[in-house]
Tab-separated table of C-alpha atoms in Angstrom:
chain	number	residue	atom	x	y	z
A	1	UNK	CA	-6.103	25.726	29.207
A	2	UNK	CA	-3.249	23.351	30.907
A	3	UNK	CA	-2.201	21.621	27.498
A	4	UNK	CA	-0.180	18.256	29.703
A	5	UNK	CA	-1.761	18.440	33.559
A	6	UNK	CA	-0.274	16.058	36.081
A	7	UNK	CA	-1.300	15.519	39.777
A	8	UNK	CA	-0.468	15.548	41.639
A	9	UNK	CA	2.939	17.812	41.504
A	10	UNK	CA	4.280	16.042	44.693
A	11	UNK	CA	4.492	13.055	46.690
A	12	UNK	CA	5.857	11.829	49.786
A	13	UNK	CA	5.004	8.030	51.091
A	14	UNK	CA	6.530	5.855	52.928
A	15	UNK	CA	8.441	3.112	51.793
A	16	UNK	CA	5.801	-0.127	51.005
A	17	UNK	CA	2.913	2.308	49.785
A	18	UNK	CA	1.473	2.073	46.473
A	19	UNK	CA	0.395	5.258	44.718
A	20	UNK	CA	-0.691	6.486	41.199
A	21	UNK	CA	0.158	9.744	39.506
A	22	UNK	CA	-2.430	10.851	36.760
A	23	UNK	CA	-1.984	12.598	33.471
A	24	UNK	CA	-4.792	14.187	31.479
A	25	UNK	CA	-4.395	15.797	28.199
A	26	UNK	CA	-6.271	18.222	25.756
A	27	UNK	CA	-4.125	18.803	23.284
A	28	UNK	CA	-6.173	15.205	21.224
A	29	UNK	CA	-3.107	13.852	21.002
A	30	UNK	CA	-3.052	9.827	20.267
A	31	UNK	CA	1.072	8.833	22.108
A	32	UNK	CA	1.460	9.679	25.847
A	33	UNK	CA	4.248	8.885	27.188
A	34	UNK	CA	6.088	8.205	30.545
A	35	UNK	CA	9.527	9.553	32.054
A	36	UNK	CA	11.770	9.611	34.593
A	37	UNK	CA	14.027	11.893	35.837
A	38	UNK	CA	16.505	11.449	38.268
A	39	UNK	CA	18.965	13.474	40.611
A	40	UNK	CA	21.445	13.944	38.290
A	41	UNK	CA	18.645	15.078	35.740
A	42	UNK	CA	18.998	11.964	33.179
A	43	UNK	CA	15.596	11.975	31.751
A	44	UNK	CA	15.128	7.727	30.642
A	45	UNK	CA	10.814	7.020	28.990
A	46	UNK	CA	9.539	4.172	30.507
A	47	UNK	CA	6.411	3.393	28.666
A	48	UNK	CA	4.303	5.111	24.893
A	49	UNK	CA	1.203	4.199	24.717
A	50	UNK	CA	-0.814	4.719	21.178
A	51	UNK	CA	-4.785	5.119	21.379
A	52	UNK	CA	-5.066	3.542	24.844
A	53	UNK	CA	-2.524	0.331	23.177
A	54	UNK	CA	1.223	-0.301	24.898
A	55	UNK	CA	4.121	0.594	22.039
A	56	UNK	CA	6.818	1.034	24.224
A	57	UNK	CA	8.032	-0.365	27.623
A	58	UNK	CA	11.387	-0.134	28.626
A	59	UNK	CA	13.193	-2.241	32.090
A	60	UNK	CA	11.220	-1.228	34.207
A	61	UNK	CA	10.219	-3.333	37.713
A	62	UNK	CA	7.113	-4.619	37.199
A	63	UNK	CA	5.759	-2.951	40.342
A	64	UNK	CA	5.100	0.117	37.400
A	65	UNK	CA	1.737	0.231	35.440
A	66	UNK	CA	0.502	1.848	33.552
A	67	UNK	CA	-3.075	2.296	32.229
A	68	UNK	CA	-4.860	4.541	29.757
A	69	UNK	CA	-8.214	4.607	30.700
A	70	UNK	CA	-8.668	6.559	27.562
A	71	UNK	CA	-6.595	8.528	24.931
A	72	UNK	CA	-6.156	11.683	26.625
A	73	UNK	CA	-5.450	9.622	30.433
A	74	UNK	CA	-2.642	7.971	30.515
A	75	UNK	CA	-1.962	7.066	34.343
A	76	UNK	CA	0.973	5.443	36.297
A	77	UNK	CA	0.523	3.212	38.989
A	78	UNK	CA	3.522	2.052	41.235
A	79	UNK	CA	3.194	-0.530	43.693
A	80	UNK	CA	5.302	-1.367	47.304
A	81	UNK	CA	7.510	1.874	46.548
A	82	UNK	CA	11.151	1.541	46.968
A	83	UNK	CA	13.684	4.631	48.305
A	84	UNK	CA	15.073	4.155	44.131
A	85	UNK	CA	12.027	5.052	42.955
A	86	UNK	CA	12.214	8.685	44.719
A	87	UNK	CA	12.973	10.621	41.362
A	88	UNK	CA	10.887	13.509	38.816
A	89	UNK	CA	7.985	11.366	36.890
A	90	UNK	CA	6.713	13.357	33.486
A	91	UNK	CA	3.615	12.239	31.096
A	92	UNK	CA	4.093	14.026	28.219
A	93	UNK	CA	1.748	13.991	24.276
A	94	UNK	CA	2.044	13.123	21.133
A	95	UNK	CA	0.862	13.684	18.014
A	96	UNK	CA	3.687	11.254	17.112
A	97	UNK	CA	3.968	9.506	13.708
A	98	UNK	CA	1.409	12.001	11.097
A	99	UNK	CA	1.901	11.930	7.697
A	100	UNK	CA	5.424	11.022	7.284
A	101	UNK	CA	6.176	13.916	10.133
A	102	UNK	CA	7.798	12.718	14.120
A	103	UNK	CA	6.358	15.642	15.699
A	104	UNK	CA	7.946	16.843	19.674
A	105	UNK	CA	6.403	16.136	22.495
A	106	UNK	CA	4.759	18.501	24.556
A	107	UNK	CA	6.074	17.657	28.886
A	108	UNK	CA	3.589	17.820	32.074
A	109	UNK	CA	5.155	19.411	34.891
A	110	UNK	CA	6.265	16.316	36.367
A	111	UNK	CA	5.044	14.615	40.021
A	112	UNK	CA	8.323	14.686	42.671
A	113	UNK	CA	7.647	11.404	43.782
A	114	UNK	CA	10.296	11.006	47.488
A	115	UNK	CA	10.334	8.428	49.367
A	116	UNK	CA	11.429	7.832	52.679
B	1	UNK	CA	20.988	1.419	19.383
B	2	UNK	CA	20.991	5.811	19.404
B	3	UNK	CA	22.934	7.639	21.799
B	4	UNK	CA	22.844	11.304	22.366
B	5	UNK	CA	26.116	13.154	23.863
B	6	UNK	CA	26.546	16.282	25.188
B	7	UNK	CA	29.816	16.489	26.599
B	8	UNK	CA	29.520	20.018	28.534
B	9	UNK	CA	27.325	19.820	31.980
B	10	UNK	CA	28.259	23.346	32.828
B	11	UNK	CA	28.410	26.419	31.540
B	12	UNK	CA	28.690	29.055	32.992
B	13	UNK	CA	28.220	33.040	31.296
B	14	UNK	CA	28.423	36.605	31.957
B	15	UNK	CA	25.030	38.272	30.522
B	16	UNK	CA	25.156	39.299	27.059
B	17	UNK	CA	28.139	36.692	25.740
B	18	UNK	CA	27.224	34.514	23.365
B	19	UNK	CA	26.981	30.752	24.247
B	20	UNK	CA	26.654	27.525	21.682
B	21	UNK	CA	25.651	24.358	23.777
B	22	UNK	CA	27.047	20.850	21.777
B	23	UNK	CA	25.096	17.912	20.735
B	24	UNK	CA	26.350	14.897	19.415
B	25	UNK	CA	24.152	11.922	18.369
B	26	UNK	CA	24.735	8.161	16.877
B	27	UNK	CA	22.250	6.579	14.797
B	28	UNK	CA	22.808	4.012	12.362
B	29	UNK	CA	18.560	5.459	10.765
B	30	UNK	CA	19.140	7.387	7.902
B	31	UNK	CA	15.702	9.131	9.065
B	32	UNK	CA	14.920	10.312	12.329
B	33	UNK	CA	14.570	14.138	13.937
B	34	UNK	CA	16.266	15.867	16.799
B	35	UNK	CA	15.007	18.774	19.274
B	36	UNK	CA	16.125	20.758	21.320
B	37	UNK	CA	14.130	21.281	25.121
B	38	UNK	CA	14.659	23.621	27.653
B	39	UNK	CA	13.921	23.179	31.717
B	40	UNK	CA	14.123	26.761	33.621
B	41	UNK	CA	14.949	26.275	37.211
B	42	UNK	CA	10.669	25.723	38.212
B	43	UNK	CA	11.572	22.305	36.890
B	44	UNK	CA	9.451	21.796	33.225
B	45	UNK	CA	10.683	20.649	29.592
B	46	UNK	CA	10.103	23.301	27.064
B	47	UNK	CA	10.222	22.139	23.443
B	48	UNK	CA	11.996	24.322	21.833
B	49	UNK	CA	13.161	22.739	18.086
B	50	UNK	CA	12.641	20.153	16.021
B	51	UNK	CA	14.643	19.289	13.225
B	52	UNK	CA	14.520	16.704	10.281
B	53	UNK	CA	17.807	14.454	9.374
B	54	UNK	CA	17.051	15.597	5.319
B	55	UNK	CA	16.512	19.285	6.566
B	56	UNK	CA	20.459	20.533	6.888
B	57	UNK	CA	19.234	24.241	7.385
B	58	UNK	CA	20.602	26.065	10.065
B	59	UNK	CA	17.500	27.977	12.097
B	60	UNK	CA	17.074	31.344	14.135
B	61	UNK	CA	14.357	32.442	15.836
B	62	UNK	CA	15.267	36.056	18.211
B	63	UNK	CA	18.553	35.158	19.998
B	64	UNK	CA	18.328	31.412	19.507
B	65	UNK	CA	19.783	29.694	16.518
B	66	UNK	CA	20.986	26.360	15.510
B	67	UNK	CA	23.405	24.312	13.077
B	68	UNK	CA	22.605	21.124	12.305
B	69	UNK	CA	25.972	19.087	11.053
B	70	UNK	CA	25.272	15.965	9.580
B	71	UNK	CA	29.021	15.392	8.182
B	72	UNK	CA	29.983	15.307	12.122
B	73	UNK	CA	26.568	14.294	13.316
B	74	UNK	CA	26.337	17.431	15.217
B	75	UNK	CA	22.624	19.645	16.075
B	76	UNK	CA	24.702	22.465	18.218
B	77	UNK	CA	22.292	25.296	19.975
B	78	UNK	CA	23.669	28.960	20.028
B	79	UNK	CA	21.934	31.606	21.758
B	80	UNK	CA	23.071	35.581	21.446
B	81	UNK	CA	23.247	37.726	23.452
B	82	UNK	CA	21.908	36.185	26.529
B	83	UNK	CA	20.283	37.301	29.104
B	84	UNK	CA	19.084	35.533	33.309
B	85	UNK	CA	15.856	33.926	31.860
B	86	UNK	CA	18.577	31.489	29.709
B	87	UNK	CA	20.202	30.605	32.360
B	88	UNK	CA	18.533	26.363	32.565
B	89	UNK	CA	19.462	22.765	31.673
B	90	UNK	CA	19.581	21.585	28.434
B	91	UNK	CA	18.253	18.776	26.355
B	92	UNK	CA	19.351	17.758	23.377
B	93	UNK	CA	16.910	14.559	22.012
B	94	UNK	CA	16.912	11.903	19.563
B	95	UNK	CA	13.453	10.017	17.769
B	96	UNK	CA	14.025	7.800	14.450
B	97	UNK	CA	11.263	8.130	12.917
B	98	UNK	CA	9.928	4.979	12.662
B	99	UNK	CA	10.201	1.692	14.604
B	100	UNK	CA	11.521	2.309	17.964
B	101	UNK	CA	9.604	5.853	19.297
B	102	UNK	CA	11.502	6.353	21.907
B	103	UNK	CA	13.055	9.637	22.624
B	104	UNK	CA	16.417	9.685	23.566
B	105	UNK	CA	17.744	12.159	25.756
B	106	UNK	CA	21.054	13.490	26.149
B	107	UNK	CA	22.338	13.873	29.463
B	108	UNK	CA	21.451	18.030	29.893
B	109	UNK	CA	23.744	20.395	30.082
B	110	UNK	CA	23.450	22.536	32.668
B	111	UNK	CA	23.176	26.808	31.861
B	112	UNK	CA	24.379	29.544	33.542
B	113	UNK	CA	23.934	33.692	33.113
B	114	UNK	CA	26.084	35.377	35.108
B	115	UNK	CA	24.196	39.015	35.234
């Protein structure tokens, strides 16, 4: 059973298009995240949701909009795609902070987005 | 603001050699967690270890060991008797226990094990 899954795995699209990436976790976690990994492998958080509420929103362009229909899903919608959006996008989930302990995050397999 | 530095961009060692990956972190908080993740060539991110700031005991898991030293703000990772399957990019990360949920990653160290 896949713990954190993302679809699609690869996404090739043209500039100006709108696209979505879906993420689902079956770990029962309360907190989900989106990260962007650039061509130099640098990982940076974009958003975090806890129980469907936005708790982290880094300096991400408004063209990126996360949506959490329920605790197990966190989707990422991107409007008006630009060349600079090309990257690998990772979804992750975690128990977050529980019982005074900060738990690790488990990552999905990533979605490689290429904008041409 | 917190920061994680992995000064070693790339390391290559011959199989069966031991190798240590360095991680230095910065934070003003006294309660925080440190993590190591592995990213093999297939691209997924694999969790390796979590350590909280109050637990300075070293940890060993098979060929992997971790040395946490608060005095030098370091959380180094050693692989003994390296194997080709250890070839990957390794990330060190820091997360505060309270407040900001953000997981701050280092820039990663690409480890290549030469057969």
